[in-house]
mmCIF file of C-alpha atoms in Angstrom:
data_model
loop_
_atom_site.group_PDB
_atom_site.id
_atom_site.type_symbol
_atom_site.label_atom_id
_atom_site.label_comp_id
_atom_site.label_asym_id
_atom_site.label_seq_id
_atom_site.Cartn_x
_atom_site.Cartn_y
_atom_site.Cartn_z
ATOM 1 C CA UNK A 8 -84.467 44.905 -48.209
ATOM 2 C CA UNK A 9 -86.027 44.975 -44.701
ATOM 3 C CA UNK A 10 -84.076 43.694 -41.720
ATOM 4 C CA UNK A 11 -85.668 43.024 -38.324
ATOM 5 C CA UNK A 12 -83.078 43.769 -35.674
ATOM 6 C CA UNK A 13 -82.954 41.751 -32.488
ATOM 7 C CA UNK A 14 -84.296 43.283 -29.290
ATOM 8 C CA UNK A 15 -82.822 41.759 -26.143
ATOM 9 C CA UNK A 16 -84.259 42.187 -22.650
ATOM 10 C CA UNK A 17 -81.783 41.639 -19.850
ATOM 11 C CA UNK A 18 -82.778 40.274 -16.440
ATOM 12 C CA UNK A 19 -82.041 43.639 -14.832
ATOM 13 C CA UNK A 20 -84.408 46.107 -13.163
ATOM 14 C CA UNK A 21 -83.616 49.819 -13.211
ATOM 15 C CA UNK A 22 -84.277 50.429 -9.519
ATOM 16 C CA UNK A 23 -85.186 53.798 -8.027
ATOM 17 C CA UNK A 24 -82.589 55.357 -5.723
ATOM 18 C CA UNK A 25 -83.617 55.060 -2.078
ATOM 19 C CA UNK A 26 -82.179 55.907 1.332
ATOM 20 C CA UNK A 27 -82.021 53.548 4.284
ATOM 21 C CA UNK A 28 -83.980 54.522 7.374
ATOM 22 C CA UNK A 29 -82.001 56.512 9.950
ATOM 23 C CA UNK A 30 -84.726 57.095 12.521
ATOM 24 C CA UNK A 31 -83.398 54.435 14.902
ATOM 25 C CA UNK A 32 -80.705 56.859 16.073
ATOM 26 C CA UNK A 33 -83.317 59.515 16.773
ATOM 27 C CA UNK A 34 -85.988 57.508 18.583
ATOM 28 C CA UNK A 35 -86.358 54.861 21.261
ATOM 29 C CA UNK A 36 -88.425 51.764 21.998
ATOM 30 C CA UNK A 37 -88.559 52.216 25.770
ATOM 31 C CA UNK A 38 -92.195 51.135 26.006
ATOM 32 C CA UNK A 39 -93.658 47.894 24.720
ATOM 33 C CA UNK A 40 -97.045 47.817 23.025
ATOM 34 C CA UNK A 41 -97.213 44.015 23.079
ATOM 35 C CA UNK A 42 -100.763 42.977 23.859
ATOM 36 C CA UNK A 43 -102.023 46.567 23.956
ATOM 37 C CA UNK A 44 -103.119 49.270 21.536
ATOM 38 C CA UNK A 45 -102.688 52.073 24.083
ATOM 39 C CA UNK A 46 -99.914 52.679 26.595
ATOM 40 C CA UNK A 47 -100.197 55.108 29.502
ATOM 41 C CA UNK A 48 -97.210 56.495 31.377
ATOM 42 C CA UNK A 49 -97.260 58.481 34.597
ATOM 43 C CA UNK A 50 -96.031 62.007 35.105
ATOM 44 C CA UNK A 51 -95.273 62.651 38.784
ATOM 45 C CA UNK A 52 -94.947 66.132 40.256
ATOM 46 C CA UNK A 53 -92.469 67.214 42.936
ATOM 47 C CA UNK A 54 -92.644 69.295 46.109
ATOM 48 C CA UNK A 55 -91.314 72.806 46.600
ATOM 49 C CA UNK A 56 -88.272 73.499 48.782
ATOM 50 C CA UNK A 57 -88.848 75.467 52.001
ATOM 51 C CA UNK A 58 -86.732 77.150 54.632
ATOM 52 C CA UNK A 59 -86.525 74.738 57.552
ATOM 53 C CA UNK A 60 -88.244 76.176 60.631
ATOM 54 C CA UNK A 61 -85.556 75.327 63.157
ATOM 55 C CA UNK A 62 -87.147 77.292 65.970
ATOM 56 C CA UNK A 63 -90.748 76.724 64.980
ATOM 57 C CA UNK A 64 -92.576 75.398 67.990
ATOM 58 C CA UNK A 65 -95.287 73.889 65.801
ATOM 59 C CA UNK A 66 -95.270 70.719 63.705
ATOM 60 C CA UNK A 67 -94.512 72.447 60.383
ATOM 61 C CA UNK A 68 -90.738 72.796 60.616
ATOM 62 C CA UNK A 69 -90.405 71.074 57.228
ATOM 63 C CA UNK A 70 -93.173 73.173 55.735
ATOM 64 C CA UNK A 71 -96.716 72.269 54.777
ATOM 65 C CA UNK A 72 -96.863 68.751 53.267
ATOM 66 C CA UNK A 73 -97.933 68.816 49.639
ATOM 67 C CA UNK A 74 -99.810 66.169 47.699
ATOM 68 C CA UNK A 75 -97.979 64.947 44.604
ATOM 69 C CA UNK A 76 -99.836 64.829 41.310
ATOM 70 C CA UNK A 77 -99.786 61.614 39.271
ATOM 71 C CA UNK A 78 -101.262 62.317 35.860
ATOM 72 C CA UNK A 79 -101.070 60.016 32.850
ATOM 73 C CA UNK A 80 -99.820 60.548 29.348
ATOM 74 C CA UNK A 81 -101.691 58.444 26.768
ATOM 75 C CA UNK A 82 -100.088 56.967 23.649
ATOM 76 C CA UNK A 83 -102.515 55.288 21.257
ATOM 77 C CA UNK A 84 -101.350 53.812 17.963
ATOM 78 C CA UNK A 85 -103.017 55.565 15.043
ATOM 79 C CA UNK A 86 -101.212 54.300 11.942
ATOM 80 C CA UNK A 87 -102.498 50.913 10.745
ATOM 81 C CA UNK A 88 -101.355 50.680 7.119
ATOM 82 C CA UNK A 89 -101.448 47.966 4.478
ATOM 83 C CA UNK A 90 -100.787 47.143 0.830
ATOM 84 C CA UNK A 91 -101.515 44.344 -1.639
ATOM 85 C CA UNK A 92 -100.439 43.563 -5.188
ATOM 86 C CA UNK A 93 -100.618 40.664 -7.628
ATOM 87 C CA UNK A 94 -97.965 39.295 -9.974
ATOM 88 C CA UNK A 95 -99.537 37.218 -12.723
ATOM 89 C CA UNK A 96 -97.809 33.900 -13.416
ATOM 90 C CA UNK A 97 -97.319 34.719 -17.109
ATOM 91 C CA UNK A 98 -96.011 38.198 -16.291
ATOM 92 C CA UNK A 99 -93.393 36.651 -14.041
ATOM 93 C CA UNK A 100 -92.408 34.077 -16.651
ATOM 94 C CA UNK A 101 -92.296 36.490 -19.565
ATOM 95 C CA UNK A 102 -90.210 39.152 -17.795
ATOM 96 C CA UNK A 103 -87.301 36.764 -17.220
ATOM 97 C CA UNK A 104 -88.394 36.435 -13.563
ATOM 98 C CA UNK A 105 -87.788 40.165 -13.027
ATOM 99 C CA UNK A 106 -91.321 40.309 -11.667
ATOM 100 C CA UNK A 107 -91.382 38.058 -8.618
ATOM 101 C CA UNK A 108 -92.925 38.228 -5.178
ATOM 102 C CA UNK A 109 -89.787 38.396 -3.040
ATOM 103 C CA UNK A 110 -88.037 41.198 -4.921
ATOM 104 C CA UNK A 111 -91.292 43.121 -5.376
ATOM 105 C CA UNK A 112 -91.968 42.962 -1.620
ATOM 106 C CA UNK A 113 -88.464 44.171 -0.819
ATOM 107 C CA UNK A 114 -88.937 47.004 -3.306
ATOM 108 C CA UNK A 115 -92.299 47.947 -1.751
ATOM 109 C CA UNK A 116 -90.728 48.222 1.694
ATOM 110 C CA UNK A 117 -87.651 50.063 0.451
ATOM 111 C CA UNK A 118 -89.406 52.596 -1.769
ATOM 112 C CA UNK A 119 -92.811 53.040 -0.094
ATOM 113 C CA UNK A 120 -93.172 51.716 3.459
ATOM 114 C CA UNK A 121 -89.879 52.863 4.990
ATOM 115 C CA UNK A 122 -90.054 56.394 3.505
ATOM 116 C CA UNK A 123 -93.629 56.755 4.787
ATOM 117 C CA UNK A 124 -92.711 55.739 8.345
ATOM 118 C CA UNK A 125 -89.625 57.952 8.372
ATOM 119 C CA UNK A 126 -91.467 60.980 7.026
ATOM 120 C CA UNK A 127 -94.264 60.560 9.557
ATOM 121 C CA UNK A 128 -91.828 60.172 12.475
ATOM 122 C CA UNK A 129 -89.765 63.224 11.551
ATOM 123 C CA UNK A 130 -92.985 65.221 11.178
ATOM 124 C CA UNK A 131 -94.119 64.225 14.679
ATOM 125 C CA UNK A 132 -90.740 65.207 16.100
ATOM 126 C CA UNK A 133 -90.657 68.651 14.506
ATOM 127 C CA UNK A 134 -94.276 69.291 15.452
ATOM 128 C CA UNK A 135 -93.728 68.271 19.072
ATOM 129 C CA UNK A 136 -90.316 69.905 19.499
ATOM 130 C CA UNK A 137 -89.999 71.815 22.753
ATOM 131 C CA UNK A 138 -87.817 74.448 21.084
ATOM 132 C CA UNK A 139 -89.112 75.956 17.840
ATOM 133 C CA UNK A 140 -87.586 79.385 17.175
ATOM 134 C CA UNK A 141 -88.775 81.526 14.299
ATOM 135 C CA UNK A 142 -87.627 80.460 10.847
ATOM 136 C CA UNK A 143 -84.393 82.027 9.644
ATOM 137 C CA UNK A 144 -82.487 81.971 6.398
ATOM 138 C CA UNK A 145 -79.545 79.679 7.038
ATOM 139 C CA UNK A 146 -76.282 80.723 5.447
ATOM 140 C CA UNK A 147 -72.650 79.697 5.682
ATOM 141 C CA UNK A 148 -72.171 82.707 7.960
ATOM 142 C CA UNK A 149 -74.864 81.951 10.545
ATOM 143 C CA UNK A 150 -75.387 78.172 10.452
ATOM 144 C CA UNK A 151 -72.833 77.473 13.188
ATOM 145 C CA UNK A 152 -74.295 80.130 15.493
ATOM 146 C CA UNK A 153 -77.781 78.667 15.038
ATOM 147 C CA UNK A 154 -76.549 75.156 15.833
ATOM 148 C CA UNK A 155 -74.706 76.434 18.911
ATOM 149 C CA UNK A 156 -77.932 78.137 20.021
ATOM 150 C CA UNK A 157 -79.685 74.781 19.714
ATOM 151 C CA UNK A 158 -77.012 73.068 21.793
ATOM 152 C CA UNK A 159 -77.233 75.779 24.459
ATOM 153 C CA UNK A 160 -81.028 75.422 24.602
ATOM 154 C CA UNK A 161 -80.700 71.689 25.256
ATOM 155 C CA UNK A 162 -78.003 72.361 27.857
ATOM 156 C CA UNK A 163 -80.299 74.777 29.699
ATOM 157 C CA UNK A 164 -83.065 72.161 29.604
ATOM 158 C CA UNK A 165 -80.665 69.669 31.276
ATOM 159 C CA UNK A 166 -80.828 67.283 28.318
ATOM 160 C CA UNK A 167 -78.065 64.626 28.468
ATOM 161 C CA UNK A 168 -75.064 65.717 26.418
ATOM 162 C CA UNK A 169 -74.163 62.244 25.213
ATOM 163 C CA UNK A 170 -76.353 60.690 22.553
ATOM 164 C CA UNK A 171 -77.536 63.896 20.893
ATOM 165 C CA UNK A 172 -78.144 63.744 17.143
ATOM 166 C CA UNK A 173 -78.004 66.625 14.668
ATOM 167 C CA UNK A 174 -80.221 66.113 11.608
ATOM 168 C CA UNK A 175 -79.487 68.192 8.521
ATOM 169 C CA UNK A 176 -80.570 68.243 4.905
ATOM 170 C CA UNK A 177 -77.959 68.002 2.140
ATOM 171 C CA UNK A 178 -78.393 71.757 1.580
ATOM 172 C CA UNK A 179 -77.713 72.560 5.247
ATOM 173 C CA UNK A 180 -74.749 70.196 5.299
ATOM 174 C CA UNK A 181 -73.289 72.041 2.322
ATOM 175 C CA UNK A 182 -73.557 75.317 4.262
ATOM 176 C CA UNK A 183 -71.814 73.668 7.219
ATOM 177 C CA UNK A 184 -68.916 72.589 5.037
ATOM 178 C CA UNK A 185 -68.594 76.150 3.740
ATOM 179 C CA UNK A 186 -68.669 77.685 7.226
ATOM 180 C CA UNK A 187 -65.194 78.668 8.414
ATOM 181 C CA UNK A 188 -66.234 78.330 12.078
ATOM 182 C CA UNK A 189 -67.214 74.665 11.820
ATOM 183 C CA UNK A 190 -64.688 71.913 12.279
ATOM 184 C CA UNK A 191 -66.396 68.540 12.100
ATOM 185 C CA UNK A 192 -64.877 65.357 13.411
ATOM 186 C CA UNK A 193 -65.173 62.862 10.580
ATOM 187 C CA UNK A 194 -63.291 60.098 12.379
ATOM 188 C CA UNK A 195 -66.447 58.037 12.859
ATOM 189 C CA UNK A 196 -66.488 54.349 13.741
ATOM 190 C CA UNK A 197 -67.656 51.949 11.053
ATOM 191 C CA UNK A 198 -70.639 50.855 13.145
ATOM 192 C CA UNK A 199 -71.918 54.437 13.261
ATOM 193 C CA UNK A 200 -71.230 55.014 9.569
ATOM 194 C CA UNK A 201 -73.405 52.017 8.777
ATOM 195 C CA UNK A 202 -76.234 53.724 10.683
ATOM 196 C CA UNK A 203 -75.776 56.901 8.625
ATOM 197 C CA UNK A 204 -73.604 59.096 10.857
ATOM 198 C CA UNK A 205 -71.303 61.208 8.682
ATOM 199 C CA UNK A 206 -69.606 63.421 11.272
ATOM 200 C CA UNK A 207 -69.557 64.632 14.844
ATOM 201 C CA UNK A 208 -70.146 68.280 15.718
ATOM 202 C CA UNK A 209 -69.835 69.510 19.311
ATOM 203 C CA UNK A 210 -70.499 65.992 20.575
ATOM 204 C CA UNK A 211 -73.585 65.417 18.433
ATOM 205 C CA UNK A 212 -73.675 62.727 15.774
ATOM 206 C CA UNK A 213 -74.557 64.339 12.438
ATOM 207 C CA UNK A 214 -77.139 62.657 10.202
ATOM 208 C CA UNK A 215 -77.721 63.828 6.641
ATOM 209 C CA UNK A 216 -81.265 62.969 5.547
ATOM 210 C CA UNK A 217 -82.840 63.636 2.155
ATOM 211 C CA UNK A 218 -85.124 66.682 2.159
ATOM 212 C CA UNK A 219 -87.932 64.586 0.633
ATOM 213 C CA UNK A 220 -88.320 62.730 3.933
ATOM 214 C CA UNK A 221 -88.354 65.867 6.074
ATOM 215 C CA UNK A 222 -90.945 68.618 6.553
ATOM 216 C CA UNK A 223 -90.926 71.513 4.114
ATOM 217 C CA UNK A 224 -88.403 74.271 4.912
ATOM 218 C CA UNK A 225 -86.471 71.972 7.251
ATOM 219 C CA UNK A 226 -83.246 73.606 8.400
ATOM 220 C CA UNK A 227 -81.884 71.308 11.088
ATOM 221 C CA UNK A 228 -82.990 69.458 14.203
ATOM 222 C CA UNK A 229 -80.952 68.704 17.303
ATOM 223 C CA UNK A 230 -82.554 65.932 19.331
ATOM 224 C CA UNK A 231 -81.921 63.322 21.971
ATOM 225 C CA UNK A 232 -83.532 59.924 21.313
ATOM 226 C CA UNK A 233 -85.026 59.827 24.810
ATOM 227 C CA UNK A 234 -87.704 62.297 23.689
ATOM 228 C CA UNK A 235 -89.391 60.286 20.943
ATOM 229 C CA UNK A 236 -91.023 56.871 21.199
ATOM 230 C CA UNK A 237 -91.439 55.228 17.787
ATOM 231 C CA UNK A 238 -93.047 51.794 18.163
ATOM 232 C CA UNK A 239 -93.715 49.420 15.285
ATOM 233 C CA UNK A 240 -96.250 47.063 16.834
ATOM 234 C CA UNK A 241 -96.936 44.834 13.860
ATOM 235 C CA UNK A 242 -95.097 44.000 10.670
ATOM 236 C CA UNK A 243 -96.848 41.253 8.726
ATOM 237 C CA UNK A 244 -95.913 40.318 5.155
ATOM 238 C CA UNK A 245 -97.406 37.341 3.329
ATOM 239 C CA UNK A 246 -96.766 35.874 -0.094
ATOM 240 C CA UNK A 247 -99.522 33.583 -1.427
ATOM 241 C CA UNK A 248 -98.782 31.456 -4.508
ATOM 242 C CA UNK A 249 -101.859 30.662 -6.647
ATOM 243 C CA UNK A 250 -104.486 31.661 -4.061
ATOM 244 C CA UNK A 251 -108.153 31.108 -5.034
ATOM 245 C CA UNK A 252 -109.059 33.299 -8.019
ATOM 246 C CA UNK A 253 -105.480 34.274 -8.924
ATOM 247 C CA UNK A 254 -102.989 32.574 -11.223
ATOM 248 C CA UNK A 255 -99.763 33.900 -9.830
ATOM 249 C CA UNK A 256 -98.580 35.477 -6.585
ATOM 250 C CA UNK A 257 -100.545 37.649 -4.172
ATOM 251 C CA UNK A 258 -98.429 39.748 -1.819
ATOM 252 C CA UNK A 259 -99.999 41.415 1.220
ATOM 253 C CA UNK A 260 -98.470 43.532 3.925
ATOM 254 C CA UNK A 261 -99.600 45.311 7.085
ATOM 255 C CA UNK A 262 -97.659 47.710 9.323
ATOM 256 C CA UNK A 263 -98.950 49.224 12.557
ATOM 257 C CA UNK A 264 -96.751 52.034 13.836
ATOM 258 C CA UNK A 265 -96.730 55.496 15.367
ATOM 259 C CA UNK A 266 -94.477 58.089 16.978
ATOM 260 C CA UNK A 267 -94.904 60.115 20.161
ATOM 261 C CA UNK A 268 -92.937 62.950 21.744
ATOM 262 C CA UNK A 269 -92.995 62.585 25.530
ATOM 263 C CA UNK A 270 -94.329 65.774 27.103
ATOM 264 C CA UNK A 271 -91.706 66.005 29.841
ATOM 265 C CA UNK A 272 -88.923 65.407 27.319
ATOM 266 C CA UNK A 273 -90.078 67.678 24.496
ATOM 267 C CA UNK A 274 -87.301 70.112 25.426
ATOM 268 C CA UNK A 275 -84.847 67.494 24.182
ATOM 269 C CA UNK A 276 -85.822 68.428 20.601
ATOM 270 C CA UNK A 277 -84.775 71.685 18.964
ATOM 271 C CA UNK A 278 -86.182 72.309 15.499
ATOM 272 C CA UNK A 279 -84.969 75.175 13.331
ATOM 273 C CA UNK A 280 -86.939 75.872 10.167
ATOM 274 C CA UNK A 281 -85.410 77.824 7.340
ATOM 275 C CA UNK A 282 -87.065 80.407 5.150
ATOM 276 C CA UNK A 283 -87.797 79.394 1.569
#
């Protein structure tokens, strides 16, 4: 005797694990790109100090006047990205509404768009870092010394002490927890925990970011958000129900973004690569 067993499909989607964006703590939006595709900022030079010529009979007691340079730094948006997908009306109906435009759009942003923007931004920061020492093999014995070296380098560059952020991979964070010299302050306010801060080390907020979103052989990065401008000029998402030629939903999205490390503030980023 043959028996056909019942197969039941539940209105549940097995979603892929994702990580919320944490780049807002590492970057700034100090410049607006509204109405422009390119923004230029000035870099102004300074004059040298001289010994005052107290008994100089001439007119140069203050020294020879110098002309100040006023050069420009150009930031042009390069990333103009888009996506489009269709959900057929029957597919939506016959998957217990698991396929629908709103949830599919949210999934697209969560699993594709946000990771792409984060990965690009972190790549720009590590590439433009003003401090990039040779790669070292990070261990539980040397990780604290390397982080202290990074902090000292930023101190010498006169980078503001408040607001610094330490970015680590899960592997580096594990080494930090094993290091006997590191005592991390984990008494973090709820508002900072929501943004992804897990601890505070030597005054720097510690962010743990998945290695998949960081450059290969990423060890850690100590940065101040003043160094990196990360504008998102346009975010446009449209859901069209039964547009011409389609029975169902057409979802389209466009994101224009970029990231720039300011030349005079590059020293506010210290990137330490680790050997494989």
